[in-house]
Amino acid sequence: MASESVPDHQDHSPGTDHALALADTDLLRFATIGSVDDGKSTLIGRLLHDAKTLLQDQIEAVATTSARRGHEGLDLSLVTDGLRAEREQGITIDVAYRYFATPTRTFIVGDNPGHAQYTRNMATGASTAEVAVVLVDARHGLTTQTRRHVTVAALLGIRQFALCVNKMDLVDWSEERFDSVVADFLAVTDRLGVEAVIPIPMSALHGDNVVDRSTRTPWFSGPALLEYLETVSPAPVGDATGARIPVQLVLREPGDGRPTRLYAGMVHGGPLCPGDPVVVLPSGQTSTVERIVVGDDELVVALPGRSVAITLADDIDVARGDVVANSASAPAVAREIEATVCWFNEDPLGAGARLVVKQGTRVERTVVREVVSHLDIERLDHSEDLDELAFNDIGIVRFATAGPLVVDRYDDDRTLGAFVIIDEKSDRTIGAGMIRAWS
């Protein structure tokens, strides 16, 4: 398989992406979502190719593989299908992240799988995105899986959508067909409370309206996709609280007397400065930020998204899993939570199920109190008729946890408002939750 490898110099892990985010504040994270075979991988490959962000060796490797497989020209979906299994199966099974830049903005794109059985991977990939790029095959229109992806993206807090009605060349660039798909899509997003939708007719395969506006759609006056991505101003997604640091690591620094303890983690929700009064949760102990350091450098302010270590003015007990928060706007502490849950396990979720939740840097055992309602993906109505969530279902669930969680509503804080559900026996992630309420 070595000869099939496409050089991947622009591939970055999410952790590396964060460093890039810090280096350039005008960075946009977007996710491609939609049903399988609607053209997500081809679109990303076309976007990177036509924006001239691919290296020559990448293009040559794609050309070699394309020729061996008997394709005419470049099969640009190979640019993002980074896993061997994907290439063998011809599908995307995991999230492939890519970084690229144009003269006006830098981007991190998550190419998400379209198959129903990999919806959990799609949810993971979309969880950090600010914009969703939704692919729909013009011939087939919205599928159940497209509706599911759009619903999950909306529940994750994404409010900016680009609707790419793809493969328009296969419907003779029909404006009537384009309008029909757009109307169906808007009927879904209206129900989900999404107001910002930019529809774009395109052929990802041929590059129409991807980077440059196409002459084949004289009836369309909107932007090409890259124009939209370069100019969209994404609304902040769930980051409107005061400063919080979920503690990931406690460090000890030798001193003249007792060693100094530093608490390391990423700041989110607001800036943090030396002198700020803070509360450590769930214990409720209070103190003041004494120093904020990154390596050997001391900061006068730590902005959201910055990984730092802090010291406190008081010698109090702080451990991994605790949250250091601004005292004036602290999150809540709860053992009973109600959440919107996306269920990804083959076994149904019902009352009495015993699981593990990971929220922020904290892990707690939990039991399901009640499945409150079930969301009908086609009608987007909540029903209380079912008391279980089946594979890929979305519903509202009440949990009780063995220990306290430090929580915010997901709409206010993506970090403390979200959790994943883990099967203790297999250690697999089998669900994702977005907190709505607590007691």
Tab-separated table of C-alpha atoms in Angstrom:
chain	number	residue	atom	x	y	z
A	1	MET	CA	0.000	0.000	0.000
A	2	ALA	CA	3.001	2.289	0.274
A	3	SER	CA	2.700	3.320	-3.348
A	4	GLU	CA	-0.872	4.463	-2.689
A	5	SER	CA	0.109	6.879	0.033
A	6	VAL	CA	-0.688	10.475	-0.713
A	7	PRO	CA	1.787	12.821	0.977
A	8	ASP	CA	-0.015	14.658	3.709
A	9	HIS	CA	2.116	17.609	4.652
A	10	GLN	CA	-0.932	19.719	5.486
A	11	ASP	CA	-2.554	17.230	7.820
A	12	HIS	CA	-2.677	18.293	11.459
A	13	SER	CA	-4.109	16.749	14.543
A	14	PRO	CA	-6.666	18.800	16.480
A	15	GLY	CA	-3.981	19.515	19.069
A	16	THR	CA	-1.683	20.944	16.454
A	17	ASP	CA	-4.611	22.840	15.037
A	18	HIS	CA	-4.944	24.619	18.322
A	19	ALA	CA	-1.426	25.925	18.035
A	20	LEU	CA	-2.292	27.186	14.601
A	21	ALA	CA	-5.385	28.853	15.973
A	22	LEU	CA	-3.270	30.729	18.432
A	23	ALA	CA	-0.937	31.839	15.682
A	24	ASP	CA	-3.708	33.323	13.575
A	25	THR	CA	-6.823	34.746	15.111
A	26	ASP	CA	-8.632	34.913	11.735
A	27	LEU	CA	-9.040	31.173	11.575
A	28	LEU	CA	-12.253	29.421	10.601
A	29	ARG	CA	-13.082	25.848	11.530
A	30	PHE	CA	-15.673	24.260	9.296
A	31	ALA	CA	-17.022	20.741	8.871
A	32	THR	CA	-18.308	19.012	5.750
A	33	ILE	CA	-21.355	16.905	6.534
A	34	GLY	CA	-24.054	15.039	4.640
A	35	SER	CA	-24.983	11.611	3.393
A	36	VAL	CA	-22.540	9.141	1.895
A	37	ASP	CA	-21.655	9.623	-1.798
A	38	ASP	CA	-22.932	13.191	-1.901
A	39	GLY	CA	-19.384	14.370	-2.636
A	40	LYS	CA	-17.828	15.625	0.614
A	41	SER	CA	-14.311	14.276	0.031
A	42	THR	CA	-14.304	15.372	-3.591
A	43	LEU	CA	-15.387	18.857	-2.573
A	44	ILE	CA	-12.538	19.225	-0.079
A	45	GLY	CA	-10.041	17.875	-2.582
A	46	ARG	CA	-11.345	20.290	-5.219
A	47	LEU	CA	-11.254	23.191	-2.765
A	48	LEU	CA	-7.636	22.491	-1.837
A	49	HIS	CA	-6.618	21.913	-5.453
A	50	ASP	CA	-8.294	24.963	-6.993
A	51	ALA	CA	-7.194	27.224	-4.145
A	52	LYS	CA	-3.643	26.085	-5.026
A	53	THR	CA	-2.902	24.801	-1.529
A	54	LEU	CA	-1.766	21.302	-2.563
A	55	LEU	CA	1.906	20.560	-2.929
A	56	GLN	CA	3.174	19.173	-6.213
A	57	ASP	CA	4.066	15.784	-4.710
A	58	GLN	CA	0.525	15.478	-3.370
A	59	ILE	CA	-0.925	16.176	-6.795
A	60	GLU	CA	1.451	13.678	-8.411
A	61	ALA	CA	0.543	10.976	-5.891
A	62	VAL	CA	-3.164	11.544	-6.474
A	63	ALA	CA	-2.589	11.427	-10.226
A	64	THR	CA	-0.668	8.143	-9.961
A	65	THR	CA	-3.354	6.487	-7.857
A	66	SER	CA	-6.135	7.865	-10.044
A	67	ALA	CA	-4.496	6.465	-13.200
A	68	ARG	CA	-3.954	3.052	-11.611
A	69	ARG	CA	-7.629	2.893	-10.733
A	70	GLY	CA	-8.632	3.839	-14.261
A	71	HIS	CA	-10.033	7.288	-13.445
A	72	GLU	CA	-9.911	10.045	-16.023
A	73	GLY	CA	-8.019	12.992	-14.598
A	74	LEU	CA	-7.528	13.488	-10.865
A	75	ASP	CA	-9.745	11.725	-8.334
A	76	LEU	CA	-9.594	14.547	-5.804
A	77	SER	CA	-11.437	12.554	-3.142
A	78	LEU	CA	-8.084	10.784	-2.578
A	79	VAL	CA	-6.690	13.971	-1.070
A	80	THR	CA	-8.745	13.495	2.082
A	81	ASP	CA	-9.322	9.749	2.256
A	82	GLY	CA	-6.320	9.306	4.499
A	83	LEU	CA	-7.041	5.877	5.957
A	84	ARG	CA	-6.112	2.689	4.202
A	85	ALA	CA	-9.464	1.144	5.053
A	86	GLU	CA	-11.238	4.091	3.515
A	87	ARG	CA	-9.356	3.677	0.269
A	88	GLU	CA	-10.059	-0.002	0.168
A	89	GLN	CA	-13.750	0.527	0.814
A	90	GLY	CA	-14.074	3.786	-1.091
A	91	ILE	CA	-15.746	5.489	1.863
A	92	THR	CA	-14.807	7.889	4.627
A	93	ILE	CA	-14.997	6.202	8.039
A	94	ASP	CA	-13.247	8.705	10.252
A	95	VAL	CA	-12.829	12.447	10.451
A	96	ALA	CA	-9.974	13.718	8.304
A	97	TYR	CA	-8.695	17.134	9.350
A	98	ARG	CA	-6.931	19.431	6.909
A	99	TYR	CA	-5.352	22.827	7.350
A	100	PHE	CA	-5.060	25.328	4.520
A	101	ALA	CA	-4.746	29.038	4.062
A	102	THR	CA	-5.634	31.698	1.517
A	103	PRO	CA	-4.366	35.291	1.497
A	104	THR	CA	-7.365	36.372	3.566
A	105	ARG	CA	-7.992	33.568	6.064
A	106	THR	CA	-6.748	30.282	7.427
A	107	PHE	CA	-8.987	27.225	7.709
A	108	ILE	CA	-9.268	23.907	9.476
A	109	VAL	CA	-11.704	21.608	7.745
A	110	GLY	CA	-13.053	18.374	9.157
A	111	ASP	CA	-14.119	15.935	6.431
A	112	ASN	CA	-16.758	13.832	8.199
A	113	PRO	CA	-18.031	10.354	7.341
A	114	GLY	CA	-21.477	10.082	5.787
A	115	HIS	CA	-22.468	6.523	6.677
A	116	ALA	CA	-25.070	6.130	9.418
A	117	GLN	CA	-22.888	3.752	11.446
A	118	TYR	CA	-20.227	6.459	11.780
A	119	THR	CA	-22.503	9.257	12.956
A	120	ARG	CA	-20.592	9.379	16.254
A	121	ASN	CA	-17.436	10.266	14.318
A	122	MET	CA	-19.356	12.956	12.483
A	123	ALA	CA	-20.561	14.417	15.793
A	124	THR	CA	-16.995	14.484	17.066
A	125	GLY	CA	-15.760	16.199	13.927
A	126	ALA	CA	-18.493	18.826	14.010
A	127	SER	CA	-18.192	19.540	17.721
A	128	THR	CA	-15.483	22.162	17.248
A	129	ALA	CA	-16.734	23.634	13.955
A	130	GLU	CA	-18.082	27.159	13.537
A	131	VAL	CA	-19.616	26.568	10.103
A	132	ALA	CA	-21.210	23.466	8.575
A	133	VAL	CA	-20.816	22.831	4.836
A	134	VAL	CA	-23.666	20.485	3.935
A	135	LEU	CA	-23.420	18.435	0.732
A	136	VAL	CA	-26.623	17.322	-0.971
A	137	ASP	CA	-26.769	15.366	-4.250
A	138	ALA	CA	-29.031	17.419	-6.534
A	139	ARG	CA	-30.503	14.241	-8.014
A	140	HIS	CA	-31.599	12.692	-4.725
A	141	GLY	CA	-32.249	15.664	-2.471
A	142	LEU	CA	-32.227	15.402	1.321
A	143	THR	CA	-31.846	11.915	2.755
A	144	THR	CA	-32.591	10.771	6.294
A	145	GLN	CA	-28.868	10.806	6.995
A	146	THR	CA	-28.590	14.393	5.745
A	147	ARG	CA	-31.399	15.401	8.092
A	148	ARG	CA	-29.665	13.551	10.931
A	149	HIS	CA	-26.332	15.304	10.279
A	150	VAL	CA	-27.957	18.732	10.070
A	151	THR	CA	-29.893	18.058	13.279
A	152	VAL	CA	-26.756	16.937	15.133
A	153	ALA	CA	-24.816	19.960	13.841
A	154	ALA	CA	-27.576	22.313	14.990
A	155	LEU	CA	-27.719	20.622	18.395
A	156	LEU	CA	-23.951	21.067	18.645
A	157	GLY	CA	-24.532	24.802	18.361
A	158	ILE	CA	-23.557	25.477	14.745
A	159	ARG	CA	-25.653	28.335	13.385
A	160	GLN	CA	-23.929	29.048	10.045
A	161	PHE	CA	-24.647	26.618	7.213
A	162	ALA	CA	-23.504	26.540	3.587
A	163	LEU	CA	-25.848	24.301	1.605
A	164	CYS	CA	-23.881	22.932	-1.370
A	165	VAL	CA	-26.337	21.426	-3.848
A	166	ASN	CA	-23.771	19.200	-5.565
A	167	LYS	CA	-23.715	17.331	-8.878
A	168	MET	CA	-25.766	20.034	-10.576
A	169	ASP	CA	-24.157	18.969	-13.864
A	170	LEU	CA	-26.178	15.743	-13.593
A	171	VAL	CA	-29.489	17.664	-13.502
A	172	ASP	CA	-28.556	19.976	-16.405
A	173	TRP	CA	-27.946	22.891	-14.042
A	174	SER	CA	-31.663	23.091	-13.374
A	175	GLU	CA	-32.562	26.180	-11.348
A	176	GLU	CA	-35.921	24.610	-10.573
A	177	ARG	CA	-34.247	21.527	-9.072
A	178	PHE	CA	-31.864	23.715	-7.067
A	179	ASP	CA	-34.756	25.753	-5.665
A	180	SER	CA	-36.596	22.571	-4.709
A	181	VAL	CA	-33.634	21.200	-2.719
A	182	VAL	CA	-33.112	24.572	-1.048
A	183	ALA	CA	-36.780	24.743	-0.030
A	184	ASP	CA	-36.593	21.256	1.527
A	185	PHE	CA	-33.426	22.206	3.392
A	186	LEU	CA	-34.819	25.469	4.731
A	187	ALA	CA	-37.878	23.612	6.004
A	188	VAL	CA	-35.490	21.529	8.158
A	189	THR	CA	-33.250	24.360	9.363
A	190	ASP	CA	-36.228	26.593	10.172
A	191	ARG	CA	-37.488	23.913	12.545
A	192	LEU	CA	-34.032	23.735	14.123
A	193	GLY	CA	-33.799	27.484	14.649
A	194	VAL	CA	-31.002	27.969	12.122
A	195	GLU	CA	-31.267	31.329	10.396
A	196	ALA	CA	-28.017	31.690	8.437
A	197	VAL	CA	-28.060	29.424	5.371
A	198	ILE	CA	-26.197	30.193	2.138
A	199	PRO	CA	-27.285	27.855	-0.715
A	200	ILE	CA	-24.760	27.304	-3.520
A	201	PRO	CA	-25.327	25.245	-6.706
A	202	MET	CA	-22.129	23.425	-7.631
A	203	SER	CA	-20.264	20.566	-9.221
A	204	ALA	CA	-17.424	19.602	-6.905
A	205	LEU	CA	-16.175	17.168	-9.535
A	206	HIS	CA	-15.707	19.890	-12.159
A	207	GLY	CA	-15.044	22.812	-9.816
A	208	ASP	CA	-18.121	24.919	-10.539
A	209	ASN	CA	-18.813	27.478	-7.781
A	210	VAL	CA	-16.213	25.910	-5.489
A	211	VAL	CA	-13.363	28.426	-5.696
A	212	ASP	CA	-14.519	30.434	-8.718
A	213	ARG	CA	-18.035	31.372	-9.790
A	214	SER	CA	-19.320	29.198	-12.600
A	215	THR	CA	-20.598	30.402	-15.971
A	216	ARG	CA	-22.970	27.428	-15.963
A	217	THR	CA	-25.226	29.043	-13.343
A	218	PRO	CA	-26.039	32.479	-14.789
A	219	TRP	CA	-29.240	32.435	-12.727
A	220	PHE	CA	-27.238	32.279	-9.477
A	221	SER	CA	-25.869	35.547	-8.078
A	222	GLY	CA	-24.470	34.257	-4.786
A	223	PRO	CA	-20.858	33.526	-3.868
A	224	ALA	CA	-18.684	30.541	-4.682
A	225	LEU	CA	-17.998	28.401	-1.615
A	226	LEU	CA	-14.500	29.781	-0.961
A	227	GLU	CA	-15.804	33.347	-1.215
A	228	TYR	CA	-18.367	32.524	1.424
A	229	LEU	CA	-15.837	30.843	3.713
A	230	GLU	CA	-13.417	33.761	3.393
A	231	THR	CA	-16.032	36.335	4.370
A	232	VAL	CA	-18.460	34.625	6.764
A	233	SER	CA	-18.445	36.006	10.298
A	234	PRO	CA	-19.339	33.023	12.468
A	235	ALA	CA	-21.322	33.729	15.580
A	236	PRO	CA	-19.581	32.607	18.766
A	237	VAL	CA	-20.616	29.063	19.611
A	238	GLY	CA	-21.145	28.344	23.278
A	239	ASP	CA	-18.358	30.409	24.783
A	240	ALA	CA	-20.178	33.209	26.576
A	241	THR	CA	-19.439	32.510	30.233
A	242	GLY	CA	-16.733	33.810	32.532
A	243	ALA	CA	-13.277	32.241	32.610
A	244	ARG	CA	-12.987	28.531	33.368
A	245	ILE	CA	-10.017	26.150	33.486
A	246	PRO	CA	-10.813	22.424	33.718
A	247	VAL	CA	-7.650	21.197	35.426
A	248	GLN	CA	-5.850	18.617	33.326
A	249	LEU	CA	-2.632	18.306	35.304
A	250	VAL	CA	-1.190	19.363	38.672
A	251	LEU	CA	2.507	20.261	38.472
A	252	ARG	CA	4.969	20.732	41.312
A	253	GLU	CA	7.746	23.305	41.076
A	254	PRO	CA	10.572	23.149	43.655
A	255	GLY	CA	10.856	26.201	45.900
A	256	ASP	CA	12.709	27.412	48.996
A	257	GLY	CA	10.130	25.885	51.312
A	258	ARG	CA	7.195	23.808	50.144
A	259	PRO	CA	7.041	23.152	46.396
A	260	THR	CA	4.790	25.439	44.384
A	261	ARG	CA	1.802	23.757	42.774
A	262	LEU	CA	0.707	24.794	39.300
A	263	TYR	CA	-2.636	23.838	37.769
A	264	ALA	CA	-2.526	23.299	34.020
A	265	GLY	CA	-5.418	23.434	31.563
A	266	MET	CA	-6.995	25.398	28.743
A	267	VAL	CA	-8.762	28.676	29.430
A	268	HIS	CA	-12.231	29.037	27.940
A	269	GLY	CA	-15.320	31.157	28.436
A	270	GLY	CA	-13.460	34.432	29.009
A	271	PRO	CA	-10.032	35.908	29.745
A	272	LEU	CA	-8.218	35.220	33.005
A	273	CYS	CA	-5.762	37.604	34.680
A	274	PRO	CA	-3.495	37.527	37.748
A	275	GLY	CA	-5.472	38.934	40.660
A	276	ASP	CA	-8.809	37.528	39.493
A	277	PRO	CA	-10.861	35.976	42.304
A	278	VAL	CA	-11.628	32.335	41.537
A	279	VAL	CA	-13.536	29.411	42.975
A	280	VAL	CA	-12.392	25.779	42.717
A	281	LEU	CA	-15.273	23.427	41.927
A	282	PRO	CA	-16.799	21.142	42.993
A	283	SER	CA	-15.187	21.789	46.414
A	284	GLY	CA	-16.199	25.485	46.460
A	285	GLN	CA	-12.881	26.717	47.912
A	286	THR	CA	-11.989	30.272	46.918
A	287	SER	CA	-8.691	31.972	46.156
A	288	THR	CA	-7.040	34.461	43.788
A	289	VAL	CA	-4.985	33.840	40.660
A	290	GLU	CA	-1.392	34.604	41.576
A	291	ARG	CA	0.543	33.842	38.385
A	292	ILE	CA	-0.268	32.643	34.875
A	293	VAL	CA	2.638	31.006	33.056
A	294	VAL	CA	3.366	29.367	29.724
A	295	GLY	CA	6.755	27.703	29.928
A	296	ASP	CA	9.116	30.321	31.363
A	297	ASP	CA	6.893	33.245	30.332
A	298	GLU	CA	4.450	34.973	32.644
A	299	LEU	CA	1.224	36.337	31.127
A	300	VAL	CA	-0.731	39.429	32.138
A	301	VAL	CA	-3.839	37.900	30.571
A	302	ALA	CA	-4.747	34.439	29.274
A	303	LEU	CA	-7.298	34.555	26.476
A	304	PRO	CA	-9.812	31.764	25.767
A	305	GLY	CA	-8.171	28.911	23.870
A	306	ARG	CA	-4.796	29.357	25.593
A	307	SER	CA	-3.264	26.414	27.439
A	308	VAL	CA	-1.619	27.731	30.602
A	309	ALA	CA	-0.570	26.856	34.129
A	310	ILE	CA	-1.668	28.977	37.062
A	311	THR	CA	-0.737	29.324	40.702
A	312	LEU	CA	-3.181	30.401	43.403
A	313	ALA	CA	-2.569	32.747	46.316
A	314	ASP	CA	-3.892	30.183	48.820
A	315	ASP	CA	-2.682	26.677	49.560
A	316	ILE	CA	-5.859	24.761	48.775
A	317	ASP	CA	-6.460	21.292	47.404
A	318	VAL	CA	-6.941	21.199	43.631
A	319	ALA	CA	-6.894	17.971	41.601
A	320	ARG	CA	-7.259	16.852	37.997
A	321	GLY	CA	-10.946	17.019	37.089
A	322	ASP	CA	-11.595	20.136	39.189
A	323	VAL	CA	-12.587	23.399	37.545
A	324	VAL	CA	-11.043	26.754	38.441
A	325	ALA	CA	-13.614	29.427	37.532
A	326	ASN	CA	-14.062	33.150	37.859
A	327	SER	CA	-15.943	33.658	41.131
A	328	ALA	CA	-18.324	36.207	39.621
A	329	SER	CA	-19.726	33.808	37.020
A	330	ALA	CA	-19.088	30.309	38.284
A	331	PRO	CA	-20.691	27.221	36.723
A	332	ALA	CA	-23.081	25.015	38.699
A	333	VAL	CA	-22.348	21.792	40.567
A	334	ALA	CA	-24.895	19.027	40.052
A	335	ARG	CA	-25.496	15.297	40.365
A	336	GLU	CA	-28.750	15.211	38.351
A	337	ILE	CA	-28.576	16.442	34.747
A	338	GLU	CA	-30.935	16.520	31.780
A	339	ALA	CA	-29.304	16.413	28.365
A	340	THR	CA	-29.965	16.015	24.670
A	341	VAL	CA	-28.286	12.717	23.804
A	342	CYS	CA	-27.099	11.335	20.463
A	343	TRP	CA	-26.955	7.552	20.958
A	344	PHE	CA	-24.392	5.632	18.885
A	345	ASN	CA	-24.578	2.138	20.350
A	346	GLU	CA	-26.285	-0.893	18.830
A	347	ASP	CA	-27.843	-1.754	22.210
A	348	PRO	CA	-30.687	0.634	23.099
A	349	LEU	CA	-30.429	3.135	25.950
A	350	GLY	CA	-33.128	2.900	28.601
A	351	ALA	CA	-33.814	3.698	32.231
A	352	GLY	CA	-31.513	1.938	34.679
A	353	ALA	CA	-28.546	1.697	32.309
A	354	ARG	CA	-25.244	2.101	34.157
A	355	LEU	CA	-22.546	3.905	32.226
A	356	VAL	CA	-19.611	6.295	32.538
A	357	VAL	CA	-19.644	9.932	31.482
A	358	LYS	CA	-16.570	12.014	30.665
A	359	GLN	CA	-17.207	15.720	30.974
A	360	GLY	CA	-14.356	18.189	30.713
A	361	THR	CA	-11.513	16.476	32.532
A	362	ARG	CA	-13.840	14.668	34.955
A	363	VAL	CA	-15.045	11.064	34.713
A	364	GLU	CA	-18.028	9.832	36.738
A	365	ARG	CA	-20.222	6.761	36.875
A	366	THR	CA	-23.834	7.428	36.016
A	367	VAL	CA	-27.234	5.776	35.841
A	368	VAL	CA	-30.025	6.673	33.423
A	369	ARG	CA	-33.062	7.918	35.355
A	370	GLU	CA	-35.410	8.350	32.389
A	371	VAL	CA	-35.559	8.670	28.613
A	372	VAL	CA	-37.819	11.710	28.466
A	373	SER	CA	-38.440	11.984	24.732
A	374	HIS	CA	-37.331	10.819	21.324
A	375	LEU	CA	-36.730	13.068	18.287
A	376	ASP	CA	-38.343	12.038	14.991
A	377	ILE	CA	-35.652	12.944	12.445
A	378	GLU	CA	-38.083	13.247	9.528
A	379	ARG	CA	-40.694	15.394	11.291
A	380	LEU	CA	-38.312	16.971	13.844
A	381	ASP	CA	-40.928	16.426	16.531
A	382	HIS	CA	-40.217	15.175	20.041
A	383	SER	CA	-42.298	12.166	21.056
A	384	GLU	CA	-42.756	10.746	24.547
A	385	ASP	CA	-44.136	7.446	23.239
A	386	LEU	CA	-40.803	5.578	23.400
A	387	ASP	CA	-38.818	4.916	26.543
A	388	GLU	CA	-35.590	3.878	24.802
A	389	LEU	CA	-33.127	5.375	22.363
A	390	ALA	CA	-32.079	3.049	19.538
A	391	PHE	CA	-28.891	3.244	17.454
A	392	ASN	CA	-28.425	6.771	16.025
A	393	ASP	CA	-31.492	8.094	17.863
A	394	ILE	CA	-31.543	11.544	19.420
A	395	GLY	CA	-33.552	12.254	22.560
A	396	ILE	CA	-33.712	13.928	25.948
A	397	VAL	CA	-32.393	11.837	28.842
A	398	ARG	CA	-32.069	12.375	32.598
A	399	PHE	CA	-28.964	11.062	34.388
A	400	ALA	CA	-27.827	10.760	37.986
A	401	THR	CA	-24.068	10.720	38.585
A	402	ALA	CA	-22.159	9.095	41.435
A	403	GLY	CA	-20.078	12.215	42.009
A	404	PRO	CA	-20.689	15.899	41.349
A	405	LEU	CA	-20.214	17.414	37.891
A	406	VAL	CA	-19.326	21.056	37.227
A	407	VAL	CA	-21.784	22.089	34.543
A	408	ASP	CA	-22.990	24.850	32.266
A	409	ARG	CA	-25.794	24.734	29.721
A	410	TYR	CA	-24.364	23.641	26.375
A	411	ASP	CA	-25.711	26.792	24.721
A	412	ASP	CA	-23.509	28.815	27.088
A	413	ASP	CA	-20.365	26.681	27.207
A	414	ARG	CA	-19.379	23.879	24.853
A	415	THR	CA	-16.749	22.512	27.236
A	416	LEU	CA	-18.639	22.129	30.510
A	417	GLY	CA	-21.999	21.747	28.739
A	418	ALA	CA	-21.029	18.620	26.818
A	419	PHE	CA	-20.067	15.083	27.744
A	420	VAL	CA	-19.456	11.748	26.108
A	421	ILE	CA	-20.922	8.459	27.285
A	422	ILE	CA	-18.523	5.527	27.580
A	423	ASP	CA	-19.166	1.803	27.795
A	424	GLU	CA	-17.148	0.799	30.856
A	425	LYS	CA	-16.532	-2.729	29.597
A	426	SER	CA	-15.315	-1.921	26.100
A	427	ASP	CA	-14.116	1.681	26.748
A	428	ARG	CA	-15.955	2.692	23.563
A	429	THR	CA	-17.682	6.053	23.195
A	430	ILE	CA	-21.336	5.159	22.713
A	431	GLY	CA	-23.086	8.490	23.062
A	432	ALA	CA	-22.747	12.245	23.292
A	433	GLY	CA	-24.743	14.597	25.473
A	434	MET	CA	-25.462	18.315	25.551
A	435	ILE	CA	-26.625	19.557	28.943
A	436	ARG	CA	-29.959	21.376	29.069
A	437	ALA	CA	-30.699	21.543	32.804
A	438	TRP	CA	-29.640	20.190	36.199
A	439	SER	CA	-30.737	19.881	39.781
